Short mmCIF file of C-alpha atoms and ligand atoms in Angstrom, two decimals:
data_model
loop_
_atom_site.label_atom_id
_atom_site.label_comp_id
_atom_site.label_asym_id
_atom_site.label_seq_id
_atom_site.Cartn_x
_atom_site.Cartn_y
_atom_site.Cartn_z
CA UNK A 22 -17.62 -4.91 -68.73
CA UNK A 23 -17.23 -6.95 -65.35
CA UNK A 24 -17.61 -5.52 -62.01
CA UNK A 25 -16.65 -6.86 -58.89
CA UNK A 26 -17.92 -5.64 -55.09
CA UNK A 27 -15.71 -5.39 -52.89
CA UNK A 28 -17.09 -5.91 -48.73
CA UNK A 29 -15.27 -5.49 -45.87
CA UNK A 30 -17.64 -5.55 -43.00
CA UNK A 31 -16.47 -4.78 -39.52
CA UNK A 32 -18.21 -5.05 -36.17
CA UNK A 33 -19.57 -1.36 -36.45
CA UNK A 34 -18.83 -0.77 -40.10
CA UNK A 35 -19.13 -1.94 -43.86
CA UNK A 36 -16.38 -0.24 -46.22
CA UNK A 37 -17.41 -1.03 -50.09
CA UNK A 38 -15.72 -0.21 -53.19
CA UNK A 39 -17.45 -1.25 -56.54
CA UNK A 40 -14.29 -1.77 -59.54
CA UNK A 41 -14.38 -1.99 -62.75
CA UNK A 42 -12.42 -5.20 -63.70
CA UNK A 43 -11.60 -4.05 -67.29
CA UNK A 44 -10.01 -0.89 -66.43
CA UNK A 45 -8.70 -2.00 -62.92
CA UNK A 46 -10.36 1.20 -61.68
CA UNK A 47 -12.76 1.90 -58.79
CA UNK A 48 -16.60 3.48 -59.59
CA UNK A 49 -17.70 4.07 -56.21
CA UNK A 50 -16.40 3.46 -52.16
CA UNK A 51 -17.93 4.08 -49.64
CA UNK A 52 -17.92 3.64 -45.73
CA UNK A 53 -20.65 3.31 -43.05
CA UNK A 54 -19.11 3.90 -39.88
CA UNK A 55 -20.34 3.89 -36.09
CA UNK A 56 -23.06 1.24 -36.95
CA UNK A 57 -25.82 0.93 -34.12
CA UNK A 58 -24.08 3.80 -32.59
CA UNK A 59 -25.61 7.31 -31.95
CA UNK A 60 -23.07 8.58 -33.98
CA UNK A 61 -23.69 6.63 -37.35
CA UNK A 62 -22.77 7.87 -40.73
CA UNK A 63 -21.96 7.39 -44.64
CA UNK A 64 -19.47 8.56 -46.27
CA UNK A 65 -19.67 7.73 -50.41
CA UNK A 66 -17.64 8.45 -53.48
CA UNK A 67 -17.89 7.93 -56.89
CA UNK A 68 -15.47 7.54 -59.85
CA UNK A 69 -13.78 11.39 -60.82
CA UNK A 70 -14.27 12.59 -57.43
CA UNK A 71 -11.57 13.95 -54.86
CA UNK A 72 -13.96 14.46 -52.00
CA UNK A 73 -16.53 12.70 -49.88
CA UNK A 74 -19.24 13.73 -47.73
CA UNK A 75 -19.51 12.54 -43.96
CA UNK A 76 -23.12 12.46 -43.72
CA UNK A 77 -24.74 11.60 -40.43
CA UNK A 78 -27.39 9.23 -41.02
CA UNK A 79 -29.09 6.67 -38.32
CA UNK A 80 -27.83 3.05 -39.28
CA UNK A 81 -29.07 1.24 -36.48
CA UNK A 82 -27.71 -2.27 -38.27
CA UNK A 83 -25.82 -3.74 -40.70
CA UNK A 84 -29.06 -4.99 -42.32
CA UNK A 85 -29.71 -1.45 -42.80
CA UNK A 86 -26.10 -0.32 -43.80
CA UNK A 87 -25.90 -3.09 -46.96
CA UNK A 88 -29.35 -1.81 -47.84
CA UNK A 89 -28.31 2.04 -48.36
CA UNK A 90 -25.52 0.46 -50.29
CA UNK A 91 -27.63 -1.05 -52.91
CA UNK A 92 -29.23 2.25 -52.99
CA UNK A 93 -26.50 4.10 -53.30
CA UNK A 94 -25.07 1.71 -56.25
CA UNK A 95 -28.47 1.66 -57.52
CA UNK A 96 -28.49 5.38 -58.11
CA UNK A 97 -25.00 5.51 -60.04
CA UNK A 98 -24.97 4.66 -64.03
CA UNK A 99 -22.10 2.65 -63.94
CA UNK A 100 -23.44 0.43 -61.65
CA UNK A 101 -26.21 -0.49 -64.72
CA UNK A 102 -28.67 -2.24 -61.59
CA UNK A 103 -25.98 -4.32 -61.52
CA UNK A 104 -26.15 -6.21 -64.62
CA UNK A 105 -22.33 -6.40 -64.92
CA UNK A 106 -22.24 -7.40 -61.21
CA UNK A 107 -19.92 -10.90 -61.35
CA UNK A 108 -18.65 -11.30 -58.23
CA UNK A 109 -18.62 -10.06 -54.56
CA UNK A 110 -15.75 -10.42 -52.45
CA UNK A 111 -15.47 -10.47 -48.93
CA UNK A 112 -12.55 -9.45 -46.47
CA UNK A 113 -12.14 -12.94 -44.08
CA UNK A 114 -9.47 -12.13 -41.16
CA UNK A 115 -9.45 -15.85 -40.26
CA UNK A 116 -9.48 -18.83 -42.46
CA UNK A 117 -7.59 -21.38 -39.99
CA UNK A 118 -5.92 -24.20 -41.67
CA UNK A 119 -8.70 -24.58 -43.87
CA UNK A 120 -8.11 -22.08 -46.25
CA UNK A 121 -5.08 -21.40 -48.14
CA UNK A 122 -6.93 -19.44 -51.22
CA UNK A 123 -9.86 -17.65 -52.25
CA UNK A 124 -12.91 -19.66 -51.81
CA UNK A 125 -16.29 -19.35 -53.45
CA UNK A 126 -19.11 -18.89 -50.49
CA UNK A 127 -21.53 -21.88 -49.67
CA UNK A 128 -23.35 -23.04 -46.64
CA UNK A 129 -20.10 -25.52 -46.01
CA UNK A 130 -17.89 -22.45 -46.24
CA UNK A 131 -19.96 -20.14 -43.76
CA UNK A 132 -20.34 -22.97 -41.31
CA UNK A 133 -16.07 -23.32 -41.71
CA UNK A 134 -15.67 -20.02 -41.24
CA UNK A 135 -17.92 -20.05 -38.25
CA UNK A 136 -16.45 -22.80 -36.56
CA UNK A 137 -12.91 -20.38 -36.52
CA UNK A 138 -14.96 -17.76 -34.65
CA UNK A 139 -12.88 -18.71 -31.40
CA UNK A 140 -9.68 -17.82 -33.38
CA UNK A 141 -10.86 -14.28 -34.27
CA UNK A 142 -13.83 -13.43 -31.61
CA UNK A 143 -13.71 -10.02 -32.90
CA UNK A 144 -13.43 -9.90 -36.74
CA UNK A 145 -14.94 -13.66 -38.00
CA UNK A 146 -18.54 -12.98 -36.68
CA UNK A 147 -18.76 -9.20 -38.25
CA UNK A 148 -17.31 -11.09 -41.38
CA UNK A 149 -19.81 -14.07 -41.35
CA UNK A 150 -23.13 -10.48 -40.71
CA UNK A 151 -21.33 -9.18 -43.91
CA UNK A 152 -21.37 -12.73 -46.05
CA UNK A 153 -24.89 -13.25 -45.01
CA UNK A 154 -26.36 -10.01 -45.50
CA UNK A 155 -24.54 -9.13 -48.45
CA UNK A 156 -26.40 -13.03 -50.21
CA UNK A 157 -30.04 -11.77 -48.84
CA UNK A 158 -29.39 -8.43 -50.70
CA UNK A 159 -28.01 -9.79 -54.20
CA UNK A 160 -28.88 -13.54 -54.10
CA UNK A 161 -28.04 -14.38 -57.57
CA UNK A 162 -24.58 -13.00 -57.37
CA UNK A 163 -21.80 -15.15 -56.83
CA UNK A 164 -20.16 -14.03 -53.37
CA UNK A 165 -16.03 -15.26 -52.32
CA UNK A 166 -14.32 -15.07 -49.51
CA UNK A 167 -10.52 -14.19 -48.94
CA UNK A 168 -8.89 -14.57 -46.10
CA UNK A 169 -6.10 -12.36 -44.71
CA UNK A 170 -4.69 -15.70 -43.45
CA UNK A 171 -4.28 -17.58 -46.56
CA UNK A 172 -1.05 -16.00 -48.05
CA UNK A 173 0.78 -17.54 -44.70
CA UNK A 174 -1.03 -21.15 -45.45
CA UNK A 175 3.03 -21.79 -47.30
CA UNK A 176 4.23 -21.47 -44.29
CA UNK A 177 6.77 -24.70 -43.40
CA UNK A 178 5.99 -26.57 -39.93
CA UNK A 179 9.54 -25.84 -38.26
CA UNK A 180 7.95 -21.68 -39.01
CA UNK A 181 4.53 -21.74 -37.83
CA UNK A 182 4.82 -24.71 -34.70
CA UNK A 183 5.16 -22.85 -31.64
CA UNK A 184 7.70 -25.25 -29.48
CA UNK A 185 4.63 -25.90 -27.05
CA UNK A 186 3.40 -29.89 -26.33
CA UNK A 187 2.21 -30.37 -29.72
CA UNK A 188 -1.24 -31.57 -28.30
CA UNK A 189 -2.09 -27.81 -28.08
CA UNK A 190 -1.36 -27.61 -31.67
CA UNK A 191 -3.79 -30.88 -32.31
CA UNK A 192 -6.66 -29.70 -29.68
CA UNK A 193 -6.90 -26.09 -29.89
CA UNK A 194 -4.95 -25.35 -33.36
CA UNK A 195 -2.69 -23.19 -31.18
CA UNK A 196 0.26 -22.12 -33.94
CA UNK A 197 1.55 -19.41 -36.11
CA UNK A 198 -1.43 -18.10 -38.94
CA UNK A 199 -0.07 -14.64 -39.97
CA UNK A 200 -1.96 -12.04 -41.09
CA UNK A 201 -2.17 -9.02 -43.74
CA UNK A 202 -1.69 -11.73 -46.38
CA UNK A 203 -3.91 -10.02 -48.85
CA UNK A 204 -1.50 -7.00 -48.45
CA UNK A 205 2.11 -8.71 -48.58
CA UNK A 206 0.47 -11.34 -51.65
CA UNK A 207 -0.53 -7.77 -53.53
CA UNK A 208 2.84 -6.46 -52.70
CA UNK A 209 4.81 -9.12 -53.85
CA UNK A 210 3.22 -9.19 -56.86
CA UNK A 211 3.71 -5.31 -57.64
CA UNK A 212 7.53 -5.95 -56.85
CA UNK A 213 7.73 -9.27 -59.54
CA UNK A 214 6.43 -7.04 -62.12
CA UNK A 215 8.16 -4.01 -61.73
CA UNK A 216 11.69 -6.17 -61.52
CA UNK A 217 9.85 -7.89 -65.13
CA UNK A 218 10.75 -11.28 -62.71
CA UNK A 219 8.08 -14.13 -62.54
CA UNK A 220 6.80 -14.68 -59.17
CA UNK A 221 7.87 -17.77 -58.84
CA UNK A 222 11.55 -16.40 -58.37
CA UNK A 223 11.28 -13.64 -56.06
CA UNK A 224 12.47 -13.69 -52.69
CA UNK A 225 11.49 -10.45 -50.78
CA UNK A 226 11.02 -9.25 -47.51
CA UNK A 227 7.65 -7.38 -47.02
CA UNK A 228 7.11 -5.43 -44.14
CA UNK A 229 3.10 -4.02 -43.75
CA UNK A 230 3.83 -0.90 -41.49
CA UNK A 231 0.40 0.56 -40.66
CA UNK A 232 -1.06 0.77 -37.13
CA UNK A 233 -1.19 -3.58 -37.54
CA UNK A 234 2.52 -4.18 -38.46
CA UNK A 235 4.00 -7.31 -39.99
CA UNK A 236 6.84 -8.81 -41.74
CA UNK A 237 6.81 -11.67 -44.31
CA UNK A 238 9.48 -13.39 -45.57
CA UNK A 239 8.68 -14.51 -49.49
CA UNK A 240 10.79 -17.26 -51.15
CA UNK A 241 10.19 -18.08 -54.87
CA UNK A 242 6.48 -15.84 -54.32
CA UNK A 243 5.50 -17.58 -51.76
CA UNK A 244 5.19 -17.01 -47.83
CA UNK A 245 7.72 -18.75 -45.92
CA UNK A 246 7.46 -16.85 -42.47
CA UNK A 247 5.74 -13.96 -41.08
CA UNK A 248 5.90 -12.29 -38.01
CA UNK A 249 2.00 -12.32 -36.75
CA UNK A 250 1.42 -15.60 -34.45
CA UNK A 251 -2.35 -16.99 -33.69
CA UNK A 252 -3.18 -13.49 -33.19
CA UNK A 253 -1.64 -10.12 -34.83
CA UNK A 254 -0.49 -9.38 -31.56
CA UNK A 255 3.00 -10.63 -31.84
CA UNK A 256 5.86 -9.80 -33.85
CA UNK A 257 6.78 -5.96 -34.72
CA UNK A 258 6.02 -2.66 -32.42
CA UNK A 259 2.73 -1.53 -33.46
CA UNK A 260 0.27 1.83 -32.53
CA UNK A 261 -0.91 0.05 -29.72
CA UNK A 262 0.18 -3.66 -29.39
CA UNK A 263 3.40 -4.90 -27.98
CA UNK A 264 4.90 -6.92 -30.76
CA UNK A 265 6.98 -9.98 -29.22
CA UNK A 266 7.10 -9.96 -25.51
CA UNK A 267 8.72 -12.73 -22.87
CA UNK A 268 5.26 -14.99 -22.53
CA UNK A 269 6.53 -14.49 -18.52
CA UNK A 270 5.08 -11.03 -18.43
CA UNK A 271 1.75 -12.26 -18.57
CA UNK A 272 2.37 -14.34 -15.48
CA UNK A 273 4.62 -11.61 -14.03
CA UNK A 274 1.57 -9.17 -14.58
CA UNK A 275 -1.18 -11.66 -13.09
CA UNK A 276 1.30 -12.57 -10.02
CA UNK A 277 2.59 -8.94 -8.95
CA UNK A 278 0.63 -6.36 -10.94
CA UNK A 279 -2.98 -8.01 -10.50
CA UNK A 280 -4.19 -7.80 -13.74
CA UNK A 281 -6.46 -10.25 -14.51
CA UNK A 282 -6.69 -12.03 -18.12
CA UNK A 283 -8.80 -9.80 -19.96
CA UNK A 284 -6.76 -7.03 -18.46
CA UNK A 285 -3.67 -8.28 -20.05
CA UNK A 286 -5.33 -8.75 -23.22
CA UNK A 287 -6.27 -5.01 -23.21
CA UNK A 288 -2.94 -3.72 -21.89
CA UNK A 289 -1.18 -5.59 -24.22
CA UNK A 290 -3.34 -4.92 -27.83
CA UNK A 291 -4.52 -1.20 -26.93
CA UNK A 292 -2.40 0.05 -24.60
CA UNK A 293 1.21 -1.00 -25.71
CA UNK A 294 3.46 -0.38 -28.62
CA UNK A 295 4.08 3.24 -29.93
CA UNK A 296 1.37 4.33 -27.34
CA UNK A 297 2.47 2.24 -24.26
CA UNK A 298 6.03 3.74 -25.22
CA UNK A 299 4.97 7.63 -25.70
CA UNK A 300 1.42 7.77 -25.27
CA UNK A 301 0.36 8.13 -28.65
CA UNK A 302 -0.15 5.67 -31.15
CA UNK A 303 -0.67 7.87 -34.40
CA UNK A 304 3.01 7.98 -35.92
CA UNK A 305 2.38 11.54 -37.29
CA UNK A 306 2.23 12.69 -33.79
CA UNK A 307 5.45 10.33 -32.77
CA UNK A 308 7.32 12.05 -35.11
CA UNK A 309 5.98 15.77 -34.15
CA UNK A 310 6.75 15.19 -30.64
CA UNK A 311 10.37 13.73 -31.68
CA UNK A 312 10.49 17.52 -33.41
CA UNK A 313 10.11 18.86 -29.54
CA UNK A 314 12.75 17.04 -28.34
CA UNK A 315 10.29 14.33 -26.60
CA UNK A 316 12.85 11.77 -25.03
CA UNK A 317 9.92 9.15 -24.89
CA UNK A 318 8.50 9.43 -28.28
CA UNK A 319 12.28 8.80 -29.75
CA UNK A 320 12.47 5.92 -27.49
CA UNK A 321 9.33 4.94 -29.39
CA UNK A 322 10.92 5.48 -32.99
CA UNK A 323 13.76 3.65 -32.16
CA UNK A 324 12.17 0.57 -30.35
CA UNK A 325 9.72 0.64 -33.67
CA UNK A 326 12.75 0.57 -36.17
CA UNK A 327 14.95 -1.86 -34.12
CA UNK A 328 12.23 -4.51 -34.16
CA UNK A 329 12.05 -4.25 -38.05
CA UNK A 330 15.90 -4.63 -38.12
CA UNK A 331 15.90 -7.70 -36.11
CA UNK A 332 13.39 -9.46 -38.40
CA UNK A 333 15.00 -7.95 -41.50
CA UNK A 334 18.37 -9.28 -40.74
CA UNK A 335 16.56 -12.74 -39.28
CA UNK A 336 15.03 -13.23 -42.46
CA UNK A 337 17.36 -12.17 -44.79
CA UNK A 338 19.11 -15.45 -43.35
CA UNK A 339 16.29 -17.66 -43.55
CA UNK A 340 15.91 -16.66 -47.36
CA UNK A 341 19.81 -16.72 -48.40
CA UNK A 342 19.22 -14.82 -51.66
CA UNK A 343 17.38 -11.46 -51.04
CA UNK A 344 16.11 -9.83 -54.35
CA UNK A 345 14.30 -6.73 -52.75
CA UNK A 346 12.56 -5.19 -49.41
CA UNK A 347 9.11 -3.68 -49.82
CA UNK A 348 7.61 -1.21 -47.26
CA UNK A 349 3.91 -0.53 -47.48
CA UNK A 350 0.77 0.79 -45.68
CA UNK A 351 0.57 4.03 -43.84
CA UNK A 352 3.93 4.13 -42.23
CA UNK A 353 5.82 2.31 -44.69
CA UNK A 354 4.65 4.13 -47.45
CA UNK A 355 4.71 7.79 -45.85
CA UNK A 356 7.93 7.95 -43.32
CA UNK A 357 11.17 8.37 -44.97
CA UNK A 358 12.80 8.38 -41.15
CA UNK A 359 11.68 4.94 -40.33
CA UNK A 360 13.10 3.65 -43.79
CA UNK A 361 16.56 4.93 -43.70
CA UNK A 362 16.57 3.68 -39.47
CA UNK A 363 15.45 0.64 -40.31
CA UNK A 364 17.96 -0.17 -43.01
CA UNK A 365 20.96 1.86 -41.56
CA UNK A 366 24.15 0.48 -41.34
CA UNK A 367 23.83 -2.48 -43.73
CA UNK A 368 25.67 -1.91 -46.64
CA UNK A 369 28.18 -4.49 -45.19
CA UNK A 370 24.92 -6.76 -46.30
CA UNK A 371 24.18 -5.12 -49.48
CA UNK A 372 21.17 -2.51 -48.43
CA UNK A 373 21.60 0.73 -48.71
CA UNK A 374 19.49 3.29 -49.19
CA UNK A 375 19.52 6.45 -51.79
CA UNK A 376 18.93 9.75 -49.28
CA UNK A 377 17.31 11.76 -51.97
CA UNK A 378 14.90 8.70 -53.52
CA UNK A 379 14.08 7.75 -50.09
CA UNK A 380 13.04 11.43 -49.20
CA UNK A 381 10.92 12.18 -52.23
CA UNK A 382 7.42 11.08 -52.74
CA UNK A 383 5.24 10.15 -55.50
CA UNK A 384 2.28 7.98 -56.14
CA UNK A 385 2.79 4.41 -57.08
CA UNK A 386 5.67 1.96 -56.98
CA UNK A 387 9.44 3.36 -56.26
CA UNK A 388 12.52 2.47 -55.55
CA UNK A 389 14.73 3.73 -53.15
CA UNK A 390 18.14 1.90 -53.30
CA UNK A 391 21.17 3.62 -53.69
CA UNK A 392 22.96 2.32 -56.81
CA UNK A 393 25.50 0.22 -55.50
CA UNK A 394 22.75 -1.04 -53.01
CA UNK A 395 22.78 -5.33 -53.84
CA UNK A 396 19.21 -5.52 -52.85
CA UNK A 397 16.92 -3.69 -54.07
CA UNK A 398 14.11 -1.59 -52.07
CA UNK A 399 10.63 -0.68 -52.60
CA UNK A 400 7.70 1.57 -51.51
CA UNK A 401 5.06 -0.27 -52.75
CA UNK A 402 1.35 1.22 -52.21
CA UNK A 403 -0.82 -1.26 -51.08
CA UNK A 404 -4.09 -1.74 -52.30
CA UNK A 405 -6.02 -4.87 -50.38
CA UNK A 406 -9.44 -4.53 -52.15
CA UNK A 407 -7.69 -4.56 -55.27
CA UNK A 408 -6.58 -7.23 -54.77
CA UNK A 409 -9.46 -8.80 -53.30
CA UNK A 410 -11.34 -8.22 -56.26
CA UNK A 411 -8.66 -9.80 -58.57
CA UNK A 412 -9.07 -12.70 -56.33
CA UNK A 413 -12.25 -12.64 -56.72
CA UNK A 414 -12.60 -11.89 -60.70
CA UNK A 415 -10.21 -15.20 -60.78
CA UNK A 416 -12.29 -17.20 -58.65
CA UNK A 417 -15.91 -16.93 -60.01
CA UNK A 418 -13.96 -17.31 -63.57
CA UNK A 419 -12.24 -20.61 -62.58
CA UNK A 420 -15.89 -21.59 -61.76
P1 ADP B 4 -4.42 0.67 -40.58
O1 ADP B 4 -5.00 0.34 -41.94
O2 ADP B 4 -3.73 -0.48 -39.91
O3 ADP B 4 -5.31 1.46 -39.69
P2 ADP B 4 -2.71 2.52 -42.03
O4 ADP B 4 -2.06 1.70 -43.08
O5 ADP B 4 -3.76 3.48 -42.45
O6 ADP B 4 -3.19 1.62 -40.84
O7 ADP B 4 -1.56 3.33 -41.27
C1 ADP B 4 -1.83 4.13 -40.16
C2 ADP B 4 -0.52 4.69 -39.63
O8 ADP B 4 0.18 5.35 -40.70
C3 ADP B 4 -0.72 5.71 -38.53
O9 ADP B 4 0.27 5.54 -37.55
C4 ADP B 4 -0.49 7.04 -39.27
O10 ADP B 4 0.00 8.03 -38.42
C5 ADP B 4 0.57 6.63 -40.28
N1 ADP B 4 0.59 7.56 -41.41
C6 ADP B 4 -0.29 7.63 -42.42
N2 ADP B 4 0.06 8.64 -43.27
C7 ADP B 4 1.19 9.20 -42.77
C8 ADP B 4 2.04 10.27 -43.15
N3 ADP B 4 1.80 10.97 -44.25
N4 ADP B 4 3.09 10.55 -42.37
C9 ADP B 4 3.35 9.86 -41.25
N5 ADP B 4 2.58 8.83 -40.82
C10 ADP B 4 1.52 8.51 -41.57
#
C-alpha cells in the first residue's frame, strides 16, 4: 500500500486529507480552521464516515495544528504510524516562472518559493509555515510541492505578455500566471478519459466556477490561455472580485472617489463581483433572491453568465477545433441556470445544451449536450487534492 498526505495550509488554517494511492480513495481529512484565533477548531473524518465533528479546540499556531494532525493520523489503523507514508504534497498558489511542474521540496526550492512571496503576499508565506512545519514533523518523508500556477507555465508569450513596456515584464515579472491549474489539469484529464481520447488531442474549454472563477483554454492537453492575470483578480465575475475592469478605474477611483491603493485593492477583491452587484456573494442566495423578483441579484446572474460567454466564444476562436466545455467547482458543478445562460443561443456554433441532462444531478462525470450538440459538454467534479496527490505519487516515484 502507498499513502500520500495531502497539505494545504492557509494563513489561519491547514486542510489535510491522507489517500490511499492503490485504491485512489481518501482515509482521513480533516480541517483546522480559525488558527491563532479565539475561535479555533478541528474538524476530522475518517474513511466510511458521512459526518464530521466541529470541535472547538485552542490552536494558537500552526506548529500546534500539524502536531494534532500527526495525532490524529497516529490514532487511525490505516495510517500504520505511517509506515506506508511516501509522499507529502503541498498546495503552492505561486510558483512564478520557475515552476511549470511538481517539484520535490529542498532548501533551493523553499528559498524559490520564498523569493515569489511579493507575487502572492497572502498565500506563499502560509504555504512556505506549511512546507516547513510539515518537514520538522515527518523529516524522513519525502515532501513536493505543486503549484496552482504551473498548469498555465504552456502558456505562449503573445497570451501571457501584458502590452505594457516590456521592462516591467523583465524587472518586476509583471505578466499573465493563471491560476486553479491543479483544478483545470485534473479536469482535463477526467474529460480525455471519459471521451477514451489521449490528452495530447484534446482541446477543451474549462471554466472553474467557484467563488475564484477562471477559464482555460486547453489545446492538445495543454494550457494555452487562461483568464487569471498576475493575480486571480482578473478575468470572470466572481463572489467578490471584479473580473476584468478598464485599468482607468483605479485612477478614476484614486482621482474622484479618494480611495487610496489599498482601498482599491479591497474594493476591488472583497467587495466587487456577485456581491458588489447584489450584495451577496454566496450564489445560493443570488439565485434565492432572483426567486423574489430581486432586480439587482438578476443583474448579477446575468453580468456572471455574460462574462463566461465572452471568453467562451473568445476562446473557442483561439482553439479552432473545440472537442468539449467542462464546468466545475461549486457553481459549475451545482447551477443548472448558469449552464444553460452561459451556453444559450449557440447552436449556430455547435453548443447546445440537453434541458433534461443539464437539470438532473448525479455524482461524478456527465454530460450534458443535446445530441445534435457538435461539442460536447461536461460537469466534471473537481477534486484538487486528488490530484495533488497523483502529482505527488508521480513525483517521489520518478525520484
Ligand atoms: P471556493 O473553493 O472557491 O471557495 P467552491 O468551489 O466551494 O468555492 O464554490 C463556492 C460557490 O459555489 C458559492 O458561491 C456557493 O454558493 C456555490 N454553490 C455550492 N454548492 C451550490 C449549490 N448546490 N447550488 C448553488 N450554488 C452552490
Amino acid at each position: 500500500m502507498k499513502q500520500i498526505l495531502v497539505l494545504n495550509s492557509g494563513s489561519s488554517s491547514i486542510k489535510y486529507e491522507l489517500f490511499d494511492m492503490n485504491r485512489m480513495h481518501v482515509l482521513e481529512s480533516g480541517l483546522l480552521e480559525c488558527i491563532g484565533e479565539p475561535e479555533s477548531c478541528y474538524q476530522r473524518k475518517s474513511a466510511g464516515r458521512t459526518h464530521s465533528d466541529r470541535i472547538p479546540v485552542a490552536i494558537p499556531n500552526h506548529e500546534y495544528g500539524m502536531q494534532l494532525i500527526r495525532e490524529s493520523l497516529g490514532q487511525n489503523e490505516s495510517f500504520c504510524n505511517g509506515d506506508f507514508l511516501v509522499g507529502i504534497g503541498h498546495r503552492v498558489v505561486h510558483g512564478g516562472e520557475l515552476f511549470s511542474g511538481p517539484t520535490r521540496i529542498d532548501e533551493d526550492v523553499i528559498e524559490s518559493i520564498r523569493r515569489l512571496i511579493p507575487l502572492a503576499p497572502l498565500h506563499n508565506p502560509a504555504n512556505l509555515l506549511g512546507i516547513e512545519i510539515s518537514r520538522l514533523a515527518f523529516p524522513n518523508v519525502q515532501q513536493v510541492a505543486v503549484f496552482d500556477t504551473a498548469f498555465h507555465q504552456t502558456l505562449p508569450r503573445h497570451a501571457y505578455h501584458y502590452a505594457i513596456p516590456r521592462e516591467y515584464y523583465q524587472r518586476y515579472q509583471i505578466r499573465r500566471y493563471g491560476f486553479h491549474g491543479t483544478s483545470h489539469h485534473y479536469v482535463t484529464r477526467q474529460v480525455a478519459d471519459a471521451l477514451n481520447m489521449p490528452l495530447s488531442e484534446l482541446n477543451i474549454i474549462v471554466f472553474h466556477l467557484g467563488n475564484g472563477a477562471s477559464a482555460a483554454a486547453i489545446r492538445a492537453g495543454k494550457s494555452i490561455d487562461t483568464s487569471m492575470g498576475l493575480t486571480p483578480l482578473e478575468g470572470l465575475v466572481m463572489g467578490t472580485r471584479s473580473g476584468d475592469l478598464d485599468p482607468a478605474v483605479v485612477f478614476y477611483l484614486g482621482s474622484e472617489a479618494g480611495l487610496s491603493l489599498d482601498q482599491i485593492d479591497t474594493l476591488l477583491n472583497k467587495q466587487s463581483g456577485l456581491k458588489g452587484i447584489c450584495g451577496v456573494n454566496d450564489m445560493r442566495e443570488v439565485l434565492r433572491r432572483t426567486q423574489t423578483g430581486d432586480d439587482l441579484a438578476c443583474l448579477a446572474i446575468d453580468l456572471f453568465c455574460y462574462r463566461i460567454k465572452k471568453y467562451l466564444g473568445g476562446y473557442y476562436a483561439v482553439l479552432g477545433r473545440l472537442d468539449a466545455i467542462a464546468f466545475t467547482a461549486g457553481i459549475g458543478e451545482n447551477v443548472p441556470q448558469i449552464r444553460q445562460q452561459s451556453c444559450q443561443g449557440l447552436a449556430h456554433i455547435g453548443i447546445e445544451l440537453d434541458a433534461q441532462r443539464n437539470e438532473s444531478s448525479g455524482p461524478g462525470i456527465r454530460e450534458i449536450q443535446s445530441s445534435t450538440s457538435a461539442v460536447k459538454v461536461f460537469v466534471v467534479p473537481t477534486n484538487e487534492e486528488l490530484e495533488i496527490a497523483q502529482q505527488t505519487l508521480q513525483t517521489v516515484a520518478a525520484d
